[in-house]
């Protein structure tokens, strides 16, 4: 039997007291209080009335045993922590998730993992059902996370289309091919003839799709598509890629960068090379995560609806958790949009 708890010298009501007042057994009271099944509407109403009258607060551990829920969800980011905390993309993602979770009594768990051993440890954690579901962000080809989570039957939603397992999990994404195409068309319309790109990592669908959009726009315009260098979506990666582009393609007059951070790095490299933006080289980024408005000149970019995607992913995850089962192959695609500023 539970002992009465005390708070500031006052005894707090017990489950036994709730059961006695409601006229039901302790087991029935426990199921009714903690959200279990097999409780008649009449008994549920009686227990609810007793809880209100006594001011009873259920034990979270007991509730978890009955419902098999942890009342927590994970945001899974298979990236090193130094990248996560330096890239505003992740801050916007977390803000979108917490905006939706603020109306629910759920705890957010952030799981960061470098590829390899740390990622295996993260999968073991998820497999032991320490959370009720997961939102996966910034995933790579080698991780196979979609297939792993589908096999676990853990409710999950991916932000961005996964490389494999896309037909087994729910995901939200933006049309990155269209975004890369639109960005390149801005430079073509401007009159640029030698347009390079700083592509994202080739093992991420966002990087591959934006590259495809860039290439498709150039080929449609009859322009050369050989000026490609890869970065890792970071400012440093953009800087190094831009330096390689300038060395190998000194005649370039336009650059499409697959992220605003990489565009910021490219801006530094162009200045060091004595190139003025946009007079000598027009530059366009991708994401519109706030830094685009703080560069000089301000950065023309493609808006990636990060917050909206995160909010939608969270709502989709909560639907799965409430239903008690994962949803397969549900997808929501957001359109991109060019935000014109001064760099192109």
mmCIF file of C-alpha atoms in Angstrom:
data_model
loop_
_atom_site.group_PDB
_atom_site.id
_atom_site.type_symbol
_atom_site.label_atom_id
_atom_site.label_comp_id
_atom_site.label_asym_id
_atom_site.label_seq_id
_atom_site.Cartn_x
_atom_site.Cartn_y
_atom_site.Cartn_z
ATOM 1 C CA UNK A 1 0.000 0.000 0.000
ATOM 2 C CA UNK A 2 1.244 3.498 -0.833
ATOM 3 C CA UNK A 3 2.143 5.626 2.140
ATOM 4 C CA UNK A 4 0.556 9.089 2.219
ATOM 5 C CA UNK A 5 3.013 11.653 0.965
ATOM 6 C CA UNK A 6 3.565 14.931 2.712
ATOM 7 C CA UNK A 7 4.168 18.400 1.357
ATOM 8 C CA UNK A 8 4.921 21.152 3.804
ATOM 9 C CA UNK A 9 3.433 19.129 6.663
ATOM 10 C CA UNK A 10 0.156 18.404 4.833
ATOM 11 C CA UNK A 11 -0.681 14.851 3.790
ATOM 12 C CA UNK A 12 -1.376 14.371 0.116
ATOM 13 C CA UNK A 13 -4.095 12.046 -1.160
ATOM 14 C CA UNK A 14 -3.225 8.478 -2.109
ATOM 15 C CA UNK A 15 -4.509 6.222 -4.828
ATOM 16 C CA UNK A 16 -6.275 4.125 -2.168
ATOM 17 C CA UNK A 17 -8.229 7.180 -1.060
ATOM 18 C CA UNK A 18 -9.208 7.883 -4.679
ATOM 19 C CA UNK A 19 -10.381 4.273 -5.065
ATOM 20 C CA UNK A 20 -12.430 4.351 -1.839
ATOM 21 C CA UNK A 21 -14.108 7.644 -2.730
ATOM 22 C CA UNK A 22 -14.863 6.434 -6.264
ATOM 23 C CA UNK A 23 -16.119 3.055 -5.035
ATOM 24 C CA UNK A 24 -13.762 1.038 -7.230
ATOM 25 C CA UNK A 25 -10.778 -1.226 -6.701
ATOM 26 C CA UNK A 26 -7.264 0.143 -6.475
ATOM 27 C CA UNK A 27 -6.363 -1.554 -9.802
ATOM 28 C CA UNK A 28 -9.308 0.072 -11.557
ATOM 29 C CA UNK A 29 -8.424 3.455 -10.064
ATOM 30 C CA UNK A 30 -4.830 3.045 -11.229
ATOM 31 C CA UNK A 31 -5.888 2.261 -14.795
ATOM 32 C CA UNK A 32 -8.344 5.151 -14.859
ATOM 33 C CA UNK A 33 -5.848 7.663 -13.457
ATOM 34 C CA UNK A 34 -2.929 6.585 -15.621
ATOM 35 C CA UNK A 35 -4.700 6.281 -18.935
ATOM 36 C CA UNK A 36 -4.933 2.518 -19.192
ATOM 37 C CA UNK A 37 -7.633 0.463 -20.909
ATOM 38 C CA UNK A 38 -10.401 -1.758 -19.573
ATOM 39 C CA UNK A 39 -12.144 0.914 -17.507
ATOM 40 C CA UNK A 40 -15.900 1.381 -17.900
ATOM 41 C CA UNK A 41 -17.199 4.904 -18.586
ATOM 42 C CA UNK A 42 -19.022 4.865 -15.247
ATOM 43 C CA UNK A 43 -15.903 3.920 -13.279
ATOM 44 C CA UNK A 44 -13.781 6.430 -15.218
ATOM 45 C CA UNK A 45 -16.228 9.234 -14.385
ATOM 46 C CA UNK A 46 -16.273 8.236 -10.702
ATOM 47 C CA UNK A 47 -12.459 8.176 -10.520
ATOM 48 C CA UNK A 48 -12.190 11.504 -12.338
ATOM 49 C CA UNK A 49 -14.576 13.068 -9.837
ATOM 50 C CA UNK A 50 -12.611 11.631 -6.907
ATOM 51 C CA UNK A 51 -9.323 12.920 -8.336
ATOM 52 C CA UNK A 52 -10.768 16.417 -8.628
ATOM 53 C CA UNK A 53 -12.281 16.365 -5.152
ATOM 54 C CA UNK A 54 -9.136 15.085 -3.442
ATOM 55 C CA UNK A 55 -6.647 16.995 -5.599
ATOM 56 C CA UNK A 56 -4.807 13.777 -6.391
ATOM 57 C CA UNK A 57 -1.709 13.932 -8.623
ATOM 58 C CA UNK A 58 -0.751 10.648 -10.358
ATOM 59 C CA UNK A 59 2.728 9.166 -10.015
ATOM 60 C CA UNK A 60 4.578 9.585 -13.356
ATOM 61 C CA UNK A 61 6.388 6.265 -12.924
ATOM 62 C CA UNK A 62 3.128 4.431 -12.336
ATOM 63 C CA UNK A 63 1.582 6.114 -15.335
ATOM 64 C CA UNK A 64 4.494 5.005 -17.503
ATOM 65 C CA UNK A 65 4.069 1.381 -16.367
ATOM 66 C CA UNK A 66 0.401 1.415 -17.307
ATOM 67 C CA UNK A 67 0.586 3.327 -20.584
ATOM 68 C CA UNK A 68 4.062 2.147 -21.608
ATOM 69 C CA UNK A 69 4.761 5.771 -22.534
ATOM 70 C CA UNK A 70 7.763 7.843 -21.474
ATOM 71 C CA UNK A 71 6.145 11.226 -22.230
ATOM 72 C CA UNK A 72 9.295 12.244 -24.078
ATOM 73 C CA UNK A 73 10.294 12.617 -27.720
ATOM 74 C CA UNK A 74 13.757 12.793 -29.249
ATOM 75 C CA UNK A 75 15.237 15.097 -31.838
ATOM 76 C CA UNK A 76 17.945 12.965 -33.447
ATOM 77 C CA UNK A 77 20.824 14.789 -35.156
ATOM 78 C CA UNK A 78 23.572 12.491 -36.531
ATOM 79 C CA UNK A 79 26.119 15.310 -36.509
ATOM 80 C CA UNK A 80 29.013 16.369 -34.240
ATOM 81 C CA UNK A 81 27.955 18.850 -31.582
ATOM 82 C CA UNK A 82 30.299 21.575 -32.869
ATOM 83 C CA UNK A 83 28.366 21.705 -36.124
ATOM 84 C CA UNK A 84 24.948 21.575 -34.474
ATOM 85 C CA UNK A 85 25.627 24.531 -32.196
ATOM 86 C CA UNK A 86 27.256 26.623 -34.954
ATOM 87 C CA UNK A 87 24.579 26.228 -37.637
ATOM 88 C CA UNK A 88 21.391 28.315 -37.239
ATOM 89 C CA UNK A 89 19.514 25.642 -39.210
ATOM 90 C CA UNK A 90 19.406 23.477 -36.105
ATOM 91 C CA UNK A 91 18.334 26.319 -33.817
ATOM 92 C CA UNK A 92 15.372 27.017 -36.086
ATOM 93 C CA UNK A 93 14.514 23.335 -36.210
ATOM 94 C CA UNK A 94 14.488 23.025 -32.422
ATOM 95 C CA UNK A 95 12.444 26.207 -32.115
ATOM 96 C CA UNK A 96 9.830 24.755 -34.463
ATOM 97 C CA UNK A 97 9.680 21.491 -32.503
ATOM 98 C CA UNK A 98 9.341 23.181 -29.114
ATOM 99 C CA UNK A 99 6.662 25.541 -30.466
ATOM 100 C CA UNK A 100 4.395 22.547 -31.092
ATOM 101 C CA UNK A 101 5.417 20.629 -27.963
ATOM 102 C CA UNK A 102 4.657 23.627 -25.745
ATOM 103 C CA UNK A 103 0.978 22.610 -25.710
ATOM 104 C CA UNK A 104 1.778 19.056 -24.621
ATOM 105 C CA UNK A 105 3.257 17.718 -21.405
ATOM 106 C CA UNK A 106 6.177 16.119 -23.209
ATOM 107 C CA UNK A 107 9.906 16.273 -22.568
ATOM 108 C CA UNK A 108 12.294 16.968 -25.467
ATOM 109 C CA UNK A 109 15.460 14.848 -25.612
ATOM 110 C CA UNK A 110 18.264 15.985 -27.945
ATOM 111 C CA UNK A 111 20.395 13.127 -29.284
ATOM 112 C CA UNK A 112 23.614 14.037 -31.101
ATOM 113 C CA UNK A 113 25.823 11.364 -32.587
ATOM 114 C CA UNK A 114 28.893 11.221 -34.772
ATOM 115 C CA UNK A 115 28.810 8.444 -37.369
ATOM 116 C CA UNK A 116 30.062 5.098 -36.120
ATOM 117 C CA UNK A 117 30.114 3.991 -32.499
ATOM 118 C CA UNK A 118 28.129 6.952 -31.162
ATOM 119 C CA UNK A 119 25.425 6.355 -33.744
ATOM 120 C CA UNK A 120 25.170 2.693 -32.739
ATOM 121 C CA UNK A 121 24.787 3.750 -29.115
ATOM 122 C CA UNK A 122 22.015 6.140 -30.105
ATOM 123 C CA UNK A 123 20.170 3.351 -31.942
ATOM 124 C CA UNK A 124 20.407 1.130 -28.869
ATOM 125 C CA UNK A 125 18.912 3.945 -26.800
ATOM 126 C CA UNK A 126 16.012 4.351 -29.220
ATOM 127 C CA UNK A 127 15.537 0.588 -29.469
ATOM 128 C CA UNK A 128 15.031 0.367 -25.704
ATOM 129 C CA UNK A 129 12.089 2.757 -26.061
ATOM 130 C CA UNK A 130 13.451 5.464 -23.793
ATOM 131 C CA UNK A 131 11.356 7.893 -25.888
ATOM 132 C CA UNK A 132 7.904 7.642 -27.450
ATOM 133 C CA UNK A 133 9.065 8.828 -30.859
ATOM 134 C CA UNK A 134 11.801 10.626 -32.781
ATOM 135 C CA UNK A 135 12.278 13.482 -35.223
ATOM 136 C CA UNK A 136 15.409 12.894 -37.311
ATOM 137 C CA UNK A 137 17.293 15.835 -38.820
ATOM 138 C CA UNK A 138 20.404 16.085 -41.035
ATOM 139 C CA UNK A 139 20.813 12.406 -41.827
ATOM 140 C CA UNK A 140 23.434 10.832 -44.088
ATOM 141 C CA UNK A 141 23.404 8.023 -46.639
ATOM 142 C CA UNK A 142 25.544 5.660 -44.525
ATOM 143 C CA UNK A 143 23.381 5.828 -41.398
ATOM 144 C CA UNK A 144 20.375 3.932 -42.731
ATOM 145 C CA UNK A 145 18.360 5.476 -39.909
ATOM 146 C CA UNK A 146 15.027 5.282 -41.710
ATOM 147 C CA UNK A 147 15.306 1.528 -42.147
ATOM 148 C CA UNK A 148 16.538 1.065 -38.565
ATOM 149 C CA UNK A 149 13.657 3.038 -37.051
ATOM 150 C CA UNK A 150 11.120 1.364 -39.336
ATOM 151 C CA UNK A 151 12.384 -2.014 -38.166
ATOM 152 C CA UNK A 152 11.997 -0.865 -34.548
ATOM 153 C CA UNK A 153 8.451 0.331 -35.314
ATOM 154 C CA UNK A 154 9.241 3.484 -33.377
ATOM 155 C CA UNK A 155 7.038 6.453 -34.336
ATOM 156 C CA UNK A 156 9.309 8.795 -36.283
ATOM 157 C CA UNK A 157 9.329 11.624 -38.795
ATOM 158 C CA UNK A 158 12.328 12.723 -40.854
ATOM 159 C CA UNK A 159 13.031 16.348 -41.699
ATOM 160 C CA UNK A 160 14.422 15.880 -45.205
ATOM 161 C CA UNK A 161 13.985 12.861 -47.440
ATOM 162 C CA UNK A 162 16.122 9.931 -46.270
ATOM 163 C CA UNK A 163 18.445 8.242 -48.768
ATOM 164 C CA UNK A 164 17.005 4.790 -48.078
ATOM 165 C CA UNK A 165 13.787 3.728 -46.439
ATOM 166 C CA UNK A 166 11.833 6.750 -47.695
ATOM 167 C CA UNK A 167 8.950 4.394 -48.508
ATOM 168 C CA UNK A 168 8.898 3.131 -44.913
ATOM 169 C CA UNK A 169 8.802 6.313 -42.831
ATOM 170 C CA UNK A 170 7.058 9.675 -42.727
ATOM 171 C CA UNK A 171 9.024 12.742 -43.756
ATOM 172 C CA UNK A 172 8.723 16.433 -44.521
ATOM 173 C CA UNK A 173 10.976 18.191 -46.993
ATOM 174 C CA UNK A 174 11.254 21.132 -49.340
ATOM 175 C CA UNK A 175 11.653 20.750 -53.096
ATOM 176 C CA UNK A 176 15.437 21.127 -53.133
ATOM 177 C CA UNK A 177 15.734 20.408 -56.852
ATOM 178 C CA UNK A 178 13.375 23.288 -57.601
ATOM 179 C CA UNK A 179 15.245 25.503 -55.134
ATOM 180 C CA UNK A 180 18.617 24.831 -56.756
ATOM 181 C CA UNK A 181 17.093 25.476 -60.170
ATOM 182 C CA UNK A 182 15.485 28.760 -59.088
ATOM 183 C CA UNK A 183 18.737 30.001 -57.544
ATOM 184 C CA UNK A 184 20.666 29.281 -60.730
ATOM 185 C CA UNK A 185 18.023 30.913 -62.901
ATOM 186 C CA UNK A 186 18.449 34.125 -60.904
ATOM 187 C CA UNK A 187 22.085 34.257 -62.021
ATOM 188 C CA UNK A 188 21.260 33.277 -65.603
ATOM 189 C CA UNK A 189 18.663 36.038 -65.811
ATOM 190 C CA UNK A 190 21.237 38.452 -64.409
ATOM 191 C CA UNK A 191 23.483 37.628 -67.373
ATOM 192 C CA UNK A 192 26.057 35.364 -65.718
ATOM 193 C CA UNK A 193 27.679 32.905 -68.143
ATOM 194 C CA UNK A 194 30.191 31.017 -65.970
ATOM 195 C CA UNK A 195 28.176 29.876 -62.982
ATOM 196 C CA UNK A 196 29.798 27.662 -60.360
ATOM 197 C CA UNK A 197 28.279 25.916 -57.371
ATOM 198 C CA UNK A 198 29.410 25.051 -53.874
ATOM 199 C CA UNK A 199 27.384 21.891 -53.392
ATOM 200 C CA UNK A 200 26.403 20.326 -50.108
ATOM 201 C CA UNK A 201 27.680 16.913 -48.989
ATOM 202 C CA UNK A 202 27.041 14.278 -51.626
ATOM 203 C CA UNK A 203 25.815 11.820 -48.979
ATOM 204 C CA UNK A 204 22.856 14.042 -48.019
ATOM 205 C CA UNK A 205 19.733 14.302 -50.160
ATOM 206 C CA UNK A 206 19.550 18.100 -49.754
ATOM 207 C CA UNK A 207 23.074 18.475 -51.137
ATOM 208 C CA UNK A 208 22.444 16.087 -54.023
ATOM 209 C CA UNK A 209 19.061 17.571 -54.945
ATOM 210 C CA UNK A 210 20.250 21.205 -54.921
ATOM 211 C CA UNK A 211 23.156 20.192 -57.136
ATOM 212 C CA UNK A 212 20.731 18.516 -59.563
ATOM 213 C CA UNK A 213 18.664 21.704 -59.703
ATOM 214 C CA UNK A 214 21.754 23.819 -60.442
ATOM 215 C CA UNK A 215 22.880 21.447 -63.163
ATOM 216 C CA UNK A 216 19.436 21.204 -64.749
ATOM 217 C CA UNK A 217 19.112 24.983 -65.017
ATOM 218 C CA UNK A 218 22.549 25.323 -66.644
ATOM 219 C CA UNK A 219 21.965 22.544 -69.147
ATOM 220 C CA UNK A 220 18.580 24.022 -70.094
ATOM 221 C CA UNK A 221 20.333 27.341 -70.786
ATOM 222 C CA UNK A 222 23.143 25.690 -72.761
ATOM 223 C CA UNK A 223 25.798 26.615 -70.156
ATOM 224 C CA UNK A 224 28.734 24.598 -68.852
ATOM 225 C CA UNK A 225 28.172 22.635 -65.629
ATOM 226 C CA UNK A 226 31.723 21.627 -64.755
ATOM 227 C CA UNK A 227 32.460 24.215 -62.027
ATOM 228 C CA UNK A 228 31.500 22.175 -58.956
ATOM 229 C CA UNK A 229 33.148 22.025 -55.538
ATOM 230 C CA UNK A 230 31.730 20.410 -52.412
ATOM 231 C CA UNK A 231 31.396 21.773 -48.893
ATOM 232 C CA UNK A 232 29.894 20.533 -45.644
ATOM 233 C CA UNK A 233 27.263 23.267 -45.143
ATOM 234 C CA UNK A 234 29.687 25.186 -42.875
ATOM 235 C CA UNK A 235 31.276 28.614 -43.341
ATOM 236 C CA UNK A 236 34.750 27.099 -43.393
ATOM 237 C CA UNK A 237 33.663 24.517 -45.958
ATOM 238 C CA UNK A 238 32.268 27.267 -48.175
ATOM 239 C CA UNK A 239 35.461 29.294 -47.898
ATOM 240 C CA UNK A 240 37.705 26.389 -48.898
ATOM 241 C CA UNK A 241 35.402 25.374 -51.757
ATOM 242 C CA UNK A 242 35.313 28.945 -53.084
ATOM 243 C CA UNK A 243 39.112 29.130 -53.030
ATOM 244 C CA UNK A 244 39.263 25.935 -55.108
ATOM 245 C CA UNK A 245 36.699 27.312 -57.557
ATOM 246 C CA UNK A 246 38.654 30.534 -58.019
ATOM 247 C CA UNK A 247 41.854 28.582 -58.618
ATOM 248 C CA UNK A 248 40.306 26.201 -61.157
ATOM 249 C CA UNK A 249 37.767 28.532 -62.778
ATOM 250 C CA UNK A 250 39.107 32.086 -62.590
ATOM 251 C CA UNK A 251 36.570 33.261 -65.176
ATOM 252 C CA UNK A 252 33.529 32.472 -63.024
ATOM 253 C CA UNK A 253 30.998 35.289 -62.679
ATOM 254 C CA UNK A 254 28.374 33.620 -60.505
ATOM 255 C CA UNK A 255 28.256 31.175 -57.566
ATOM 256 C CA UNK A 256 25.302 29.235 -56.184
ATOM 257 C CA UNK A 257 26.075 28.025 -52.656
ATOM 258 C CA UNK A 258 23.943 25.244 -51.184
ATOM 259 C CA UNK A 259 23.706 27.002 -47.799
ATOM 260 C CA UNK A 260 23.938 30.516 -46.445
ATOM 261 C CA UNK A 261 26.866 29.559 -44.212
ATOM 262 C CA UNK A 262 28.816 28.319 -47.237
ATOM 263 C CA UNK A 263 27.875 31.505 -49.102
ATOM 264 C CA UNK A 264 29.268 33.508 -46.182
ATOM 265 C CA UNK A 265 32.566 31.622 -46.482
ATOM 266 C CA UNK A 266 32.558 32.198 -50.237
ATOM 267 C CA UNK A 267 32.041 35.929 -49.680
ATOM 268 C CA UNK A 268 35.222 36.043 -47.609
ATOM 269 C CA UNK A 269 37.196 34.124 -50.256
ATOM 270 C CA UNK A 270 35.967 36.423 -53.015
ATOM 271 C CA UNK A 271 37.007 39.507 -51.083
ATOM 272 C CA UNK A 272 40.456 38.061 -50.447
ATOM 273 C CA UNK A 273 40.750 37.446 -54.194
ATOM 274 C CA UNK A 274 39.829 41.061 -54.948
ATOM 275 C CA UNK A 275 36.407 40.190 -56.409
ATOM 276 C CA UNK A 276 33.523 42.523 -55.648
ATOM 277 C CA UNK A 277 30.059 41.063 -55.076
ATOM 278 C CA UNK A 278 27.913 41.345 -57.111
ATOM 279 C CA UNK A 279 29.815 43.447 -59.670
ATOM 280 C CA UNK A 280 32.480 40.821 -60.440
ATOM 281 C CA UNK A 281 30.819 37.684 -59.090
ATOM 282 C CA UNK A 282 27.136 37.358 -58.204
ATOM 283 C CA UNK A 283 26.467 35.115 -55.208
ATOM 284 C CA UNK A 284 23.351 33.375 -53.990
ATOM 285 C CA UNK A 285 22.883 31.179 -50.929
ATOM 286 C CA UNK A 286 20.278 28.784 -49.610
ATOM 287 C CA UNK A 287 18.198 28.572 -46.379
ATOM 288 C CA UNK A 288 17.535 32.234 -45.399
ATOM 289 C CA UNK A 289 18.405 31.543 -41.768
ATOM 290 C CA UNK A 290 19.050 35.125 -40.641
ATOM 291 C CA UNK A 291 22.737 35.569 -41.495
ATOM 292 C CA UNK A 292 21.742 36.462 -45.068
ATOM 293 C CA UNK A 293 20.453 39.813 -43.819
ATOM 294 C CA UNK A 294 23.643 40.554 -41.871
ATOM 295 C CA UNK A 295 26.217 40.105 -44.636
ATOM 296 C CA UNK A 296 27.578 42.972 -46.707
ATOM 297 C CA UNK A 297 26.165 42.987 -49.283
ATOM 298 C CA UNK A 298 23.019 41.320 -48.015
ATOM 299 C CA UNK A 299 22.708 37.828 -49.419
ATOM 300 C CA UNK A 300 20.208 36.821 -52.060
ATOM 301 C CA UNK A 301 19.115 33.338 -51.045
ATOM 302 C CA UNK A 302 16.484 30.620 -51.345
ATOM 303 C CA UNK A 303 14.127 30.425 -48.410
ATOM 304 C CA UNK A 304 14.062 26.995 -46.826
ATOM 305 C CA UNK A 305 10.924 26.808 -44.601
ATOM 306 C CA UNK A 306 12.814 25.245 -41.690
ATOM 307 C CA UNK A 307 10.513 26.250 -38.841
ATOM 308 C CA UNK A 308 7.394 25.247 -40.762
ATOM 309 C CA UNK A 309 8.894 21.862 -41.638
ATOM 310 C CA UNK A 310 9.893 21.231 -38.020
ATOM 311 C CA UNK A 311 6.431 22.176 -36.773
ATOM 312 C CA UNK A 312 4.774 19.931 -39.357
ATOM 313 C CA UNK A 313 7.110 17.041 -38.493
ATOM 314 C CA UNK A 314 6.279 17.419 -34.800
ATOM 315 C CA UNK A 315 2.534 17.412 -35.441
ATOM 316 C CA UNK A 316 2.920 14.301 -37.591
ATOM 317 C CA UNK A 317 4.930 12.595 -34.846
ATOM 318 C CA UNK A 318 2.335 13.409 -32.184
ATOM 319 C CA UNK A 319 -0.366 11.917 -34.404
ATOM 320 C CA UNK A 320 1.620 8.678 -34.573
ATOM 321 C CA UNK A 321 2.221 8.625 -30.820
ATOM 322 C CA UNK A 322 -1.439 9.288 -30.045
ATOM 323 C CA UNK A 323 -2.455 6.546 -32.472
ATOM 324 C CA UNK A 324 0.042 4.155 -30.901
ATOM 325 C CA UNK A 325 1.704 3.196 -34.167
ATOM 326 C CA UNK A 326 4.113 4.622 -36.769
ATOM 327 C CA UNK A 327 2.821 5.971 -40.070
ATOM 328 C CA UNK A 328 4.434 4.712 -43.268
ATOM 329 C CA UNK A 329 5.293 6.778 -46.349
ATOM 330 C CA UNK A 330 3.450 9.937 -45.307
ATOM 331 C CA UNK A 331 5.217 12.918 -46.841
ATOM 332 C CA UNK A 332 4.711 16.674 -46.957
ATOM 333 C CA UNK A 333 6.729 18.781 -49.425
ATOM 334 C CA UNK A 334 7.111 22.558 -49.004
ATOM 335 C CA UNK A 335 7.871 24.851 -51.970
ATOM 336 C CA UNK A 336 11.081 26.963 -51.946
ATOM 337 C CA UNK A 337 11.159 30.674 -52.771
ATOM 338 C CA UNK A 338 13.949 33.038 -53.811
ATOM 339 C CA UNK A 339 14.509 36.007 -51.477
ATOM 340 C CA UNK A 340 16.109 38.784 -53.516
ATOM 341 C CA UNK A 341 18.671 41.026 -51.818
ATOM 342 C CA UNK A 342 21.908 42.658 -52.943
ATOM 343 C CA UNK A 343 24.420 39.899 -53.733
ATOM 344 C CA UNK A 344 22.790 38.789 -57.000
#
